[in-house]
Amino acid sequence: MSFPTNFLWGGASAANQYEGGYNEGGKGLACADLISGGSHTTSRQITKTVKEDLLYPSHEATDFYHHYKEDIALFAEAGFKAFRLSINWSRIFPTGMDQAPNEEGLQFYDNVFDECKKYGIEPVVTIAHFDVPAYLSEHYDGWSSREVIDFYTHYAATIFDRYQDKVKYWITFNEINTATLTIGNFLSLGLQVGEATFIDQPDDPQRRYQALHHQFVASAKVVKLAREKYPQFHMGCMISYMPRYPYTCHPNDVLLAKQEENMHSKFCGDVQVTGKYPYYAKSYFEQQGIEIKFAEGDAEILAEGTVDYYTFSYYLTLCVSADPEVEKNGHSMIGGSGVNNPYLEQTEWNAMIDPVGLRITLNDIYDRYQLPMMIVENGIGVSEDLTENGEVHDSYRIDYLQKHIAEMEKALADGVDLFGYTIWSAVDIVSASTGEMKKRYGLIFVDKYDDGTGSLNRYKKDSFYWYKQLIATNGESLLEK
Ligand code: BG6
């Protein structure tokens, strides 16, 4: 096997899905704190204030806020080299536009980073993971307003200054390309763009893409700041990468697959890595009648604030057909379009499982940018139960991870520069899209359920032990399966 020495094996999380303590330690409300739980089939509700009779999954989540020592000790036991987490913006700036930060919030992450350091675990920190303070949503329509750029840069400057000796790896926005999705408003509008209160309005691509432009500018500004002041930092983008396969070799299917993959999976990385909008996006916007307003200096900022490593999430691939008849009969979890790929199996939540697609993706991205890469999310969501002995026999997860990691190894042999991998998720946490606990991704089971009950006790799944062995052998144990 050929994983580099010092490969960053680890696990990932996000504050609004994991942390809880939503009104403790001076934290303000985030958009996520106003979105109730849903399920596989029922949708979630957005409220303007917290309602007594509704359950909001982010409020307690799986309570990292009170369990961080226990959880980080478990990560150390598994041999994690890296832990990806996000900082909760409204824990640092309760309204998002306060001048002075909330000291108690800053102290919480100091404690977390110190705990990581104790075990030699490298934190990989996302500045905004589906996380906008509710105040900014209500008063500014979230990222639709240009003013939010300054609030974000103030927030980023504050945490850079505070944690400059504790954190080296930063990611400016989680899955910034979520804003290109025309469906899944909870993710794209509610959580990513922070327009929670406007969710019931019809989709407005003009607004969505303008909000995304503001995020590009904000990202570039903080990358530039980091480069000038903190040369020890590594600044990365994060893309939800979903490759599109043509359903047949008909040129129209091939063309459609390329066009969709460009606008969904490549566009944002192109902007953040190359520092300018790619040609195909310009023509797409023209065709769609979308006009992105660049303020004076935006083009220069984008060019100066390009990232120095590329991270992405990888869960599935999609398959598309240009034939409306085929599309009509197809179904797919994401994007409202797409057909089933007859060569692939699906998860319970209809995600097509495709380990080889990961090797293809790694090669594609590396070919395009030649930047160091890290896979910061990869995993499988399953409804699962504890046995009477407090065990979870998740052989399906081991199988999923084993096959994906084997393809990473092949991609390394192909010559790509991959330096880390954090499984989604280290611990069971709330699902971002549905708000369910039932859809579990963790290596560690948390006794917590959709109705809000549960002791919050932690239990190691079989996959925990499997991953521990894999890390201990730096990937060699893959061969044993
Ligand atoms: C990514 C997000 O989209 O996928 C995570 O960055 C999310 O926040 C993960 O949890 C899995 O998606 P879901 O909706 O199943 O939780």
CSV table of C-alpha atoms and ligand atoms in Angstrom, one decimal:
chain,number,residue,atom,x,y,z
A,1,MET,CA,0.0,0.0,0.0
A,2,SER,CA,1.2,3.5,-0.6
A,3,PHE,CA,-0.5,6.0,1.6
A,4,PRO,CA,2.0,8.7,2.4
A,5,THR,CA,3.5,8.8,5.9
A,6,ASN,CA,1.7,11.5,7.8
A,7,PHE,CA,-1.5,10.9,5.8
A,8,LEU,CA,-4.3,12.7,7.7
A,9,TRP,CA,-6.7,9.9,8.6
A,10,GLY,CA,-9.6,11.1,10.6
A,11,GLY,CA,-13.3,11.9,11.0
A,12,ALA,CA,-15.5,14.9,10.3
A,13,SER,CA,-18.4,16.9,11.8
A,14,ALA,CA,-20.3,20.2,11.6
A,15,ALA,CA,-21.3,22.4,14.5
A,16,ASN,CA,-25.0,22.7,13.8
A,17,GLN,CA,-25.4,19.0,13.4
A,18,TYR,CA,-23.2,17.9,16.3
A,19,GLU,CA,-22.6,20.6,18.9
A,20,GLY,CA,-25.9,21.3,20.6
A,21,GLY,CA,-25.8,23.8,23.5
A,22,TYR,CA,-27.7,26.1,21.1
A,23,ASN,CA,-28.5,28.7,23.8
A,24,GLU,CA,-25.6,28.1,26.2
A,25,GLY,CA,-22.4,30.1,26.7
A,26,GLY,CA,-23.7,33.3,25.1
A,27,LYS,CA,-24.5,31.7,21.8
A,28,GLY,CA,-27.0,33.5,19.5
A,29,LEU,CA,-29.5,31.7,17.2
A,30,ALA,CA,-28.3,30.3,13.9
A,31,CYS,CA,-30.6,29.6,11.0
A,32,ALA,CA,-30.3,25.9,11.7
A,33,ASP,CA,-31.7,26.5,15.2
A,34,LEU,CA,-35.0,27.5,13.6
A,35,ILE,CA,-35.4,24.5,11.3
A,36,SER,CA,-37.4,21.6,12.8
A,37,GLY,CA,-36.7,17.9,12.3
A,38,GLY,CA,-38.2,15.9,9.4
A,39,SER,CA,-37.8,12.4,8.1
A,40,HIS,CA,-37.3,10.4,5.0
A,41,THR,CA,-40.7,11.5,3.7
A,42,THR,CA,-41.9,14.4,5.8
A,43,SER,CA,-40.5,17.9,5.3
A,44,ARG,CA,-39.1,20.2,7.9
A,45,GLN,CA,-40.6,23.5,9.1
A,46,ILE,CA,-38.9,26.9,9.4
A,47,THR,CA,-40.0,29.2,12.2
A,48,LYS,CA,-39.2,32.8,12.9
A,49,THR,CA,-38.7,32.1,16.6
A,50,VAL,CA,-38.2,28.9,18.6
A,51,LYS,CA,-41.6,27.2,19.2
A,52,GLU,CA,-42.2,25.1,22.3
A,53,ASP,CA,-44.2,22.4,20.5
A,54,LEU,CA,-41.5,21.7,17.8
A,55,LEU,CA,-38.4,19.7,17.9
A,56,TYR,CA,-35.3,21.4,16.6
A,57,PRO,CA,-32.5,18.8,16.0
A,58,SER,CA,-29.7,21.4,16.2
A,59,HIS,CA,-30.6,22.4,19.8
A,60,GLU,CA,-29.0,19.4,21.4
A,61,ALA,CA,-27.8,17.5,18.4
A,62,THR,CA,-25.4,14.9,19.8
A,63,ASP,CA,-24.1,17.3,22.4
A,64,PHE,CA,-20.4,17.7,21.5
A,65,TYR,CA,-20.7,20.9,23.6
A,66,HIS,CA,-20.7,18.8,26.7
A,67,HIS,CA,-19.0,15.6,25.4
A,68,TYR,CA,-16.0,17.1,23.6
A,69,LYS,CA,-13.5,15.6,26.0
A,70,GLU,CA,-15.0,12.1,25.8
A,71,ASP,CA,-15.4,12.3,22.0
A,72,ILE,CA,-11.9,13.5,21.3
A,73,ALA,CA,-10.5,10.8,23.6
A,74,LEU,CA,-12.4,8.3,21.4
A,75,PHE,CA,-10.9,9.8,18.3
A,76,ALA,CA,-7.5,9.5,19.9
A,77,GLU,CA,-8.3,5.8,20.7
A,78,ALA,CA,-9.1,5.2,17.0
A,79,GLY,CA,-5.8,6.8,16.1
A,80,PHE,CA,-7.2,9.9,14.3
A,81,LYS,CA,-4.6,12.2,12.9
A,82,ALA,CA,-7.2,14.8,12.0
A,83,PHE,CA,-10.6,16.0,13.2
A,84,ARG,CA,-12.7,18.2,10.9
A,85,LEU,CA,-15.1,20.4,12.7
A,86,SER,CA,-16.7,23.8,12.1
A,87,ILE,CA,-17.0,26.8,14.3
A,88,ASN,CA,-20.5,28.0,15.1
A,89,TRP,CA,-20.5,31.5,13.8
A,90,SER,CA,-23.3,32.6,16.3
A,91,ARG,CA,-21.3,31.2,19.2
A,92,ILE,CA,-18.6,33.7,18.4
A,93,PHE,CA,-20.8,36.6,17.2
A,94,PRO,CA,-24.3,36.0,18.5
A,95,THR,CA,-26.0,38.2,15.9
A,96,GLY,CA,-23.3,38.0,13.3
A,97,MET,CA,-22.8,41.7,13.3
A,98,ASP,CA,-21.5,42.4,16.9
A,99,GLN,CA,-18.3,44.3,17.1
A,100,ALA,CA,-16.8,42.3,20.0
A,101,PRO,CA,-16.7,38.5,20.1
A,102,ASN,CA,-18.3,36.4,22.7
A,103,GLU,CA,-15.4,35.3,24.9
A,104,GLU,CA,-17.1,32.2,26.3
A,105,GLY,CA,-17.6,31.0,22.7
A,106,LEU,CA,-14.0,31.6,21.8
A,107,GLN,CA,-12.9,29.8,25.0
A,108,PHE,CA,-15.0,26.7,24.0
A,109,TYR,CA,-13.0,26.2,20.8
A,110,ASP,CA,-9.8,26.9,22.7
A,111,ASN,CA,-10.7,24.0,24.9
A,112,VAL,CA,-11.5,21.8,22.0
A,113,PHE,CA,-8.3,22.6,20.1
A,114,ASP,CA,-6.2,22.1,23.3
A,115,GLU,CA,-7.9,18.7,23.8
A,116,CYS,CA,-7.0,17.8,20.2
A,117,LYS,CA,-3.4,18.9,20.7
A,118,LYS,CA,-3.1,16.7,23.8
A,119,TYR,CA,-3.5,13.7,21.5
A,120,GLY,CA,-1.6,15.1,18.5
A,121,ILE,CA,-4.9,15.4,16.4
A,122,GLU,CA,-4.8,18.1,13.7
A,123,PRO,CA,-7.9,20.2,13.6
A,124,VAL,CA,-9.3,21.0,10.1
A,125,VAL,CA,-11.6,23.9,10.7
A,126,THR,CA,-14.5,25.0,8.5
A,127,ILE,CA,-15.4,28.6,9.0
A,128,ALA,CA,-19.0,28.3,7.9
A,129,HIS,CA,-20.6,24.9,7.6
A,130,PHE,CA,-24.3,25.5,6.6
A,131,ASP,CA,-24.2,28.2,9.3
A,132,VAL,CA,-25.5,31.7,9.2
A,133,PRO,CA,-26.6,33.6,12.3
A,134,ALA,CA,-30.4,33.9,12.3
A,135,TYR,CA,-30.2,37.7,12.9
A,136,LEU,CA,-28.3,38.1,9.6
A,137,SER,CA,-31.0,36.0,7.9
A,138,GLU,CA,-33.8,38.1,9.2
A,139,HIS,CA,-32.2,41.5,8.8
A,140,TYR,CA,-30.1,41.0,5.7
A,141,ASP,CA,-31.6,38.0,3.8
A,142,GLY,CA,-28.4,36.2,4.6
A,143,TRP,CA,-25.8,36.1,1.8
A,144,SER,CA,-28.0,37.9,-0.7
A,145,SER,CA,-26.8,41.1,0.9
A,146,ARG,CA,-23.3,42.2,0.2
A,147,GLU,CA,-22.9,43.6,3.8
A,148,VAL,CA,-22.6,40.0,5.0
A,149,ILE,CA,-19.2,39.8,3.4
A,150,ASP,CA,-17.8,42.2,6.0
A,151,PHE,CA,-19.5,40.4,8.9
A,152,TYR,CA,-17.9,37.2,7.7
A,153,THR,CA,-14.5,38.7,7.2
A,154,HIS,CA,-14.6,40.2,10.7
A,155,TYR,CA,-15.6,36.8,12.1
A,156,ALA,CA,-12.8,35.0,10.2
A,157,ALA,CA,-10.2,37.6,11.2
A,158,THR,CA,-11.2,37.1,14.8
A,159,ILE,CA,-10.9,33.4,14.8
A,160,PHE,CA,-7.6,33.5,12.8
A,161,ASP,CA,-6.1,35.8,15.4
A,162,ARG,CA,-7.3,33.7,18.3
A,163,TYR,CA,-6.4,30.3,17.0
A,164,GLN,CA,-3.3,31.2,14.9
A,165,ASP,CA,-1.1,28.8,17.0
A,166,LYS,CA,-3.7,26.0,17.2
A,167,VAL,CA,-5.2,25.6,13.7
A,168,LYS,CA,-3.3,25.3,10.4
A,169,TYR,CA,-5.9,23.9,8.1
A,170,TRP,CA,-8.9,26.1,7.3
A,171,ILE,CA,-11.8,25.7,4.9
A,172,THR,CA,-13.7,28.9,4.0
A,173,PHE,CA,-17.2,27.4,3.3
A,174,ASN,CA,-18.6,23.9,3.4
A,175,GLU,CA,-20.0,22.7,0.1
A,176,ILE,CA,-20.1,26.2,-1.3
A,177,ASN,CA,-21.7,24.8,-4.5
A,178,THR,CA,-24.8,23.8,-2.6
A,179,ALA,CA,-26.1,27.1,-3.7
A,180,THR,CA,-26.2,25.9,-7.3
A,181,LEU,CA,-28.9,23.3,-6.5
A,182,THR,CA,-32.3,24.2,-7.6
A,183,ILE,CA,-34.0,21.9,-5.2
A,184,GLY,CA,-33.4,21.1,-1.5
A,185,ASN,CA,-34.1,24.6,-0.4
A,186,PHE,CA,-33.4,23.7,3.2
A,187,LEU,CA,-29.8,23.1,2.3
A,188,SER,CA,-29.2,25.6,-0.5
A,189,LEU,CA,-31.3,28.5,0.7
A,190,GLY,CA,-32.0,27.9,4.4
A,191,LEU,CA,-28.6,26.7,5.5
A,192,GLN,CA,-26.1,27.7,2.9
A,193,VAL,CA,-27.3,31.0,1.8
A,194,GLY,CA,-29.0,31.8,5.1
A,195,GLU,CA,-32.4,32.9,3.7
A,196,ALA,CA,-34.3,30.8,6.2
A,197,THR,CA,-37.2,33.2,6.5
A,198,PHE,CA,-37.6,33.3,2.7
A,199,ILE,CA,-37.8,29.6,2.1
A,200,ASP,CA,-41.4,29.6,1.1
A,201,GLN,CA,-40.8,31.9,-1.8
A,202,PRO,CA,-40.3,30.4,-5.2
A,203,ASP,CA,-36.7,29.7,-6.3
A,204,ASP,CA,-34.9,32.7,-7.6
A,205,PRO,CA,-31.7,31.8,-9.3
A,206,GLN,CA,-30.6,35.4,-9.7
A,207,ARG,CA,-30.7,35.8,-5.9
A,208,ARG,CA,-29.1,32.4,-5.3
A,209,TYR,CA,-26.1,33.0,-7.6
A,210,GLN,CA,-25.6,36.6,-6.4
A,211,ALA,CA,-25.5,35.2,-2.8
A,212,LEU,CA,-22.9,32.7,-4.0
A,213,HIS,CA,-20.9,35.5,-5.6
A,214,HIS,CA,-20.8,37.2,-2.2
A,215,GLN,CA,-19.5,34.0,-0.7
A,216,PHE,CA,-16.8,33.8,-3.4
A,217,VAL,CA,-15.7,37.3,-2.6
A,218,ALA,CA,-15.8,36.7,1.2
A,219,SER,CA,-13.8,33.5,0.8
A,220,ALA,CA,-11.1,35.2,-1.4
A,221,LYS,CA,-10.9,38.1,1.1
A,222,VAL,CA,-10.1,35.8,4.0
A,223,VAL,CA,-7.7,33.7,2.0
A,224,LYS,CA,-5.9,36.9,1.1
A,225,LEU,CA,-5.8,38.0,4.7
A,226,ALA,CA,-4.5,34.6,5.9
A,227,ARG,CA,-1.8,34.7,3.2
A,228,GLU,CA,-0.6,38.2,4.3
A,229,LYS,CA,-0.8,37.6,8.0
A,230,TYR,CA,-0.5,33.9,8.7
A,231,PRO,CA,1.8,32.2,6.3
A,232,GLN,CA,1.6,29.0,8.3
A,233,PHE,CA,-2.1,28.6,7.4
A,234,HIS,CA,-3.4,26.3,4.6
A,235,MET,CA,-6.6,27.7,3.1
A,236,GLY,CA,-8.9,25.4,1.3
A,237,CYS,CA,-12.2,25.4,-0.6
A,238,MET,CA,-14.8,22.6,-0.1
A,239,ILE,CA,-17.0,21.3,-2.9
A,240,SER,CA,-19.8,18.7,-2.9
A,241,TYR,CA,-18.5,16.7,-5.8
A,242,MET,CA,-21.1,14.7,-7.6
A,243,PRO,CA,-19.9,13.3,-10.9
A,244,ARG,CA,-22.5,12.9,-13.7
A,245,TYR,CA,-22.3,9.9,-15.9
A,246,PRO,CA,-24.0,9.8,-19.3
A,247,TYR,CA,-26.8,7.2,-19.3
A,248,THR,CA,-25.7,6.0,-22.7
A,249,CYS,CA,-22.8,6.8,-25.1
A,250,HIS,CA,-25.2,9.0,-27.2
A,251,PRO,CA,-23.3,12.3,-27.7
A,252,ASN,CA,-26.3,14.2,-26.3
A,253,ASP,CA,-26.1,12.2,-23.0
A,254,VAL,CA,-22.4,12.8,-22.9
A,255,LEU,CA,-22.8,16.5,-23.5
A,256,LEU,CA,-25.5,16.9,-20.8
A,257,ALA,CA,-23.4,15.0,-18.3
A,258,LYS,CA,-20.5,17.4,-18.9
A,259,GLN,CA,-22.7,20.5,-18.7
A,260,GLU,CA,-24.4,19.4,-15.5
A,261,GLU,CA,-21.1,18.4,-13.9
A,262,ASN,CA,-19.5,21.7,-14.9
A,263,MET,CA,-22.2,23.9,-13.4
A,264,HIS,CA,-22.8,21.9,-10.3
A,265,SER,CA,-19.5,20.3,-9.4
A,266,LYS,CA,-16.7,22.2,-11.2
A,267,PHE,CA,-17.9,25.8,-11.3
A,268,CYS,CA,-17.2,26.8,-7.7
A,269,GLY,CA,-13.8,25.0,-7.5
A,270,ASP,CA,-12.9,26.8,-10.8
A,271,VAL,CA,-13.6,30.2,-9.2
A,272,GLN,CA,-11.9,29.5,-6.0
A,273,VAL,CA,-8.8,27.8,-7.5
A,274,THR,CA,-8.3,29.9,-10.6
A,275,GLY,CA,-9.6,33.2,-9.3
A,276,LYS,CA,-12.1,33.9,-12.0
A,277,TYR,CA,-15.5,32.8,-13.4
A,278,PRO,CA,-15.0,30.0,-16.0
A,279,TYR,CA,-16.2,30.6,-19.6
A,280,TYR,CA,-19.0,28.1,-19.4
A,281,ALA,CA,-20.5,29.7,-16.4
A,282,LYS,CA,-20.6,33.1,-18.1
A,283,SER,CA,-22.5,31.6,-21.0
A,284,TYR,CA,-24.8,29.6,-18.7
A,285,PHE,CA,-25.7,32.8,-16.8
A,286,GLU,CA,-26.3,34.6,-20.1
A,287,GLN,CA,-28.6,31.9,-21.3
A,288,GLN,CA,-30.5,31.9,-18.0
A,289,GLY,CA,-30.8,35.6,-17.9
A,290,ILE,CA,-28.8,35.8,-14.7
A,291,GLU,CA,-26.6,38.8,-14.2
A,292,ILE,CA,-24.0,38.6,-11.5
A,293,LYS,CA,-23.2,42.0,-10.1
A,294,PHE,CA,-19.5,42.5,-9.6
A,295,ALA,CA,-18.7,45.5,-7.3
A,296,GLU,CA,-15.5,47.4,-8.1
A,297,GLY,CA,-12.5,45.4,-7.1
A,298,ASP,CA,-14.3,42.0,-6.9
A,299,ALA,CA,-12.4,40.6,-9.9
A,300,GLU,CA,-9.1,41.5,-8.3
A,301,ILE,CA,-10.1,40.1,-5.0
A,302,LEU,CA,-11.1,36.8,-6.6
A,303,ALA,CA,-7.8,36.6,-8.4
A,304,GLU,CA,-5.8,37.4,-5.2
A,305,GLY,CA,-7.6,35.0,-2.9
A,306,THR,CA,-7.2,31.7,-4.6
A,307,VAL,CA,-7.1,28.6,-2.3
A,308,ASP,CA,-4.0,26.5,-1.8
A,309,TYR,CA,-5.6,23.1,-1.3
A,310,TYR,CA,-8.8,21.6,-2.6
A,311,THR,CA,-11.2,19.6,-0.4
A,312,PHE,CA,-14.4,17.9,-1.3
A,313,SER,CA,-17.2,15.6,-0.1
A,314,TYR,CA,-17.9,12.4,-2.1
A,315,TYR,CA,-20.9,10.2,-1.4
A,316,LEU,CA,-22.4,9.2,-4.8
A,317,THR,CA,-22.5,9.6,-8.5
A,318,LEU,CA,-25.4,10.6,-10.7
A,319,CYS,CA,-26.5,9.4,-14.1
A,320,VAL,CA,-28.2,11.6,-16.6
A,321,SER,CA,-30.1,11.2,-19.9
A,322,ALA,CA,-30.9,13.8,-22.5
A,323,ASP,CA,-33.9,11.7,-23.5
A,324,PRO,CA,-37.0,13.0,-21.7
A,325,GLU,CA,-38.6,9.6,-21.8
A,326,VAL,CA,-35.7,8.0,-19.9
A,327,GLU,CA,-35.5,10.8,-17.5
A,328,LYS,CA,-39.2,10.6,-16.8
A,329,ASN,CA,-38.9,7.0,-15.6
A,330,GLY,CA,-35.7,7.6,-13.6
A,331,HIS,CA,-35.3,8.8,-10.1
A,332,SER,CA,-32.5,10.0,-8.1
A,333,MET,CA,-31.9,11.5,-4.7
A,334,ILE,CA,-30.3,14.7,-5.7
A,335,GLY,CA,-31.0,17.5,-8.2
A,336,GLY,CA,-34.5,16.4,-9.2
A,337,SER,CA,-33.0,14.8,-12.3
A,338,GLY,CA,-31.1,11.7,-13.1
A,339,VAL,CA,-31.8,8.1,-13.6
A,340,ASN,CA,-30.7,5.0,-11.8
A,341,ASN,CA,-27.4,3.6,-12.8
A,342,PRO,CA,-28.0,-0.1,-13.5
A,343,TYR,CA,-24.4,-1.0,-12.5
A,344,LEU,CA,-24.6,0.5,-9.0
A,345,GLU,CA,-26.3,-0.3,-5.7
A,346,GLN,CA,-28.1,2.3,-3.7
A,347,THR,CA,-28.2,3.2,0.0
A,348,GLU,CA,-31.5,3.3,1.9
A,349,TRP,CA,-31.6,7.0,1.1
A,350,ASN,CA,-31.2,6.4,-2.6
A,351,ALA,CA,-27.5,7.5,-3.0
A,352,MET,CA,-25.7,5.5,-5.6
A,353,ILE,CA,-22.7,3.8,-4.1
A,354,ASP,CA,-19.7,4.2,-6.5
A,355,PRO,CA,-16.2,3.6,-5.1
A,356,VAL,CA,-14.6,3.7,-8.6
A,357,GLY,CA,-16.2,7.1,-9.1
A,358,LEU,CA,-14.0,8.4,-6.3
A,359,ARG,CA,-10.8,7.4,-8.2
A,360,ILE,CA,-12.2,9.0,-11.4
A,361,THR,CA,-13.0,12.2,-9.4
A,362,LEU,CA,-9.6,12.4,-7.7
A,363,ASN,CA,-7.9,12.1,-11.1
A,364,ASP,CA,-10.3,14.6,-12.7
A,365,ILE,CA,-9.7,17.2,-10.0
A,366,TYR,CA,-6.0,16.7,-9.9
A,367,ASP,CA,-5.7,16.9,-13.7
A,368,ARG,CA,-7.6,20.2,-13.6
A,369,TYR,CA,-5.8,22.0,-10.7
A,370,GLN,CA,-2.7,20.1,-9.6
A,371,LEU,CA,-3.3,21.2,-6.0
A,372,PRO,CA,-3.0,19.0,-2.9
A,373,MET,CA,-6.4,17.4,-2.1
A,374,MET,CA,-8.2,16.2,0.9
A,375,ILE,CA,-11.4,14.2,1.0
A,376,VAL,CA,-13.2,15.8,4.0
A,377,GLU,CA,-16.5,13.8,3.8
A,378,ASN,CA,-17.2,10.3,2.6
A,379,GLY,CA,-19.5,7.8,4.3
A,380,ILE,CA,-22.9,6.0,4.3
A,381,GLY,CA,-26.1,7.0,6.1
A,382,VAL,CA,-28.0,4.0,7.5
A,383,SER,CA,-30.7,3.4,10.0
A,384,GLU,CA,-29.2,1.2,12.6
A,385,ASP,CA,-29.7,-0.1,16.2
A,386,LEU,CA,-27.7,-1.0,19.2
A,387,THR,CA,-27.6,-4.7,20.2
A,388,GLU,CA,-28.4,-5.6,23.7
A,389,ASN,CA,-24.7,-5.7,24.4
A,390,GLY,CA,-24.2,-2.1,23.2
A,391,GLU,CA,-22.7,-3.0,19.9
A,392,VAL,CA,-23.4,-2.0,16.3
A,393,HIS,CA,-22.5,-4.6,13.6
A,394,ASP,CA,-22.1,-2.3,10.7
A,395,SER,CA,-20.4,-4.5,8.2
A,396,TYR,CA,-22.1,-2.5,5.3
A,397,ARG,CA,-20.2,0.6,6.5
A,398,ILE,CA,-16.9,-1.3,6.7
A,399,ASP,CA,-17.6,-2.5,3.2
A,400,TYR,CA,-18.4,1.0,1.9
A,401,LEU,CA,-15.3,2.5,3.5
A,402,GLN,CA,-13.0,-0.3,2.5
A,403,LYS,CA,-14.0,0.0,-1.1
A,404,HIS,CA,-13.6,3.7,-1.3
A,405,ILE,CA,-10.3,3.8,0.5
A,406,ALA,CA,-9.0,1.1,-1.8
A,407,GLU,CA,-9.8,3.4,-4.8
A,408,MET,CA,-8.0,6.3,-3.0
A,409,GLU,CA,-5.0,4.1,-2.9
A,410,LYS,CA,-5.3,3.4,-6.6
A,411,ALA,CA,-5.6,7.1,-7.3
A,412,LEU,CA,-2.4,7.7,-5.3
A,413,ALA,CA,-0.7,5.2,-7.5
A,414,ASP,CA,-2.1,7.1,-10.5
A,415,GLY,CA,-0.2,10.0,-9.2
A,416,VAL,CA,-2.7,12.3,-7.5
A,417,ASP,CA,-1.7,14.4,-4.5
A,418,LEU,CA,-4.1,13.3,-1.7
A,419,PHE,CA,-3.0,14.1,1.8
A,420,GLY,CA,-6.0,13.4,4.0
A,421,TYR,CA,-9.3,11.7,4.5
A,422,THR,CA,-12.0,12.4,7.1
A,423,ILE,CA,-14.9,10.1,7.3
A,424,TRP,CA,-18.4,11.4,7.5
A,425,SER,CA,-19.0,11.2,10.3
A,426,ALA,CA,-16.8,10.6,13.3
A,427,VAL,CA,-19.8,10.3,15.6
A,428,ASP,CA,-23.5,9.9,14.8
A,429,ILE,CA,-24.9,13.4,14.2
A,430,VAL,CA,-28.1,15.0,12.8
A,431,SER,CA,-28.6,14.7,9.1
A,432,ALA,CA,-28.2,18.0,7.3
A,433,SER,CA,-30.8,17.5,4.7
A,434,THR,CA,-33.6,15.8,6.6
A,435,GLY,CA,-32.8,16.7,10.2
A,436,GLU,CA,-33.0,13.0,11.2
A,437,MET,CA,-31.0,11.1,13.8
A,438,LYS,CA,-32.1,7.9,12.1
A,439,LYS,CA,-29.8,8.4,9.2
A,440,ARG,CA,-26.6,7.5,11.0
A,441,TYR,CA,-23.1,8.0,9.5
A,442,GLY,CA,-20.9,7.7,12.5
A,443,LEU,CA,-18.1,5.3,13.6
A,444,ILE,CA,-19.5,5.9,17.1
A,445,PHE,CA,-23.2,5.3,17.9
A,446,VAL,CA,-24.9,8.0,20.0
A,447,ASP,CA,-28.0,7.0,22.0
A,448,LYS,CA,-30.2,9.7,20.6
A,449,TYR,CA,-33.4,9.4,18.5
A,450,ASP,CA,-35.6,11.4,16.3
A,451,ASP,CA,-38.1,12.2,19.0
A,452,GLY,CA,-35.4,13.8,21.0
A,453,THR,CA,-35.0,11.0,23.6
A,454,GLY,CA,-31.8,9.1,24.4
A,455,SER,CA,-29.1,9.1,27.0
A,456,LEU,CA,-26.5,10.5,24.6
A,457,ASN,CA,-24.2,7.7,25.6
A,458,ARG,CA,-21.5,6.7,23.1
A,459,TYR,CA,-20.9,3.2,21.7
A,460,LYS,CA,-18.1,2.1,19.4
A,461,LYS,CA,-19.4,0.4,16.2
A,462,ASP,CA,-17.6,-2.4,14.5
A,463,SER,CA,-16.4,0.2,11.9
A,464,PHE,CA,-14.6,2.1,14.7
A,465,TYR,CA,-12.3,-0.9,15.4
A,466,TRP,CA,-11.9,-1.6,11.7
A,467,TYR,CA,-10.8,2.0,11.1
A,468,LYS,CA,-8.5,2.0,14.1
A,469,GLN,CA,-6.7,-1.0,12.6
A,470,LEU,CA,-6.6,0.7,9.2
A,471,ILE,CA,-5.0,3.9,10.6
A,472,ALA,CA,-2.6,1.9,12.8
A,473,THR,CA,-1.2,0.2,9.6
A,474,ASN,CA,-1.5,3.3,7.5
A,475,GLY,CA,-3.8,1.5,5.1
A,476,GLU,CA,-2.0,-1.9,5.0
A,477,SER,CA,-4.8,-3.7,6.7
A,478,LEU,CA,-7.0,-3.0,3.6
A,479,LEU,CA,-5.3,-6.0,2.1
A,480,GLU,CA,-6.6,-8.3,4.8
A,481,LYS,CA,-10.2,-8.0,3.7
B,1,BG6,C1,-22.8,17.0,3.1
B,1,BG6,C2,-22.7,18.0,4.2
B,1,BG6,O1,-23.8,17.5,2.2
B,1,BG6,O2,-23.3,15.7,3.4
B,1,BG6,C3,-23.0,17.4,5.6
B,1,BG6,O3,-21.6,18.7,4.2
B,1,BG6,C4,-24.1,16.4,5.5
B,1,BG6,O4,-23.3,18.5,6.5
B,1,BG6,C5,-23.6,15.3,4.7
B,1,BG6,O5,-24.5,15.9,6.8
B,1,BG6,C6,-24.5,14.1,4.6
B,1,BG6,O6,-25.8,14.5,4.2
B,1,BG6,P1,-27.1,14.3,5.0
B,1,BG6,O7,-28.1,15.2,4.5
B,1,BG6,O8,-27.4,12.8,4.8
B,1,BG6,O9,-26.7,14.5,6.4
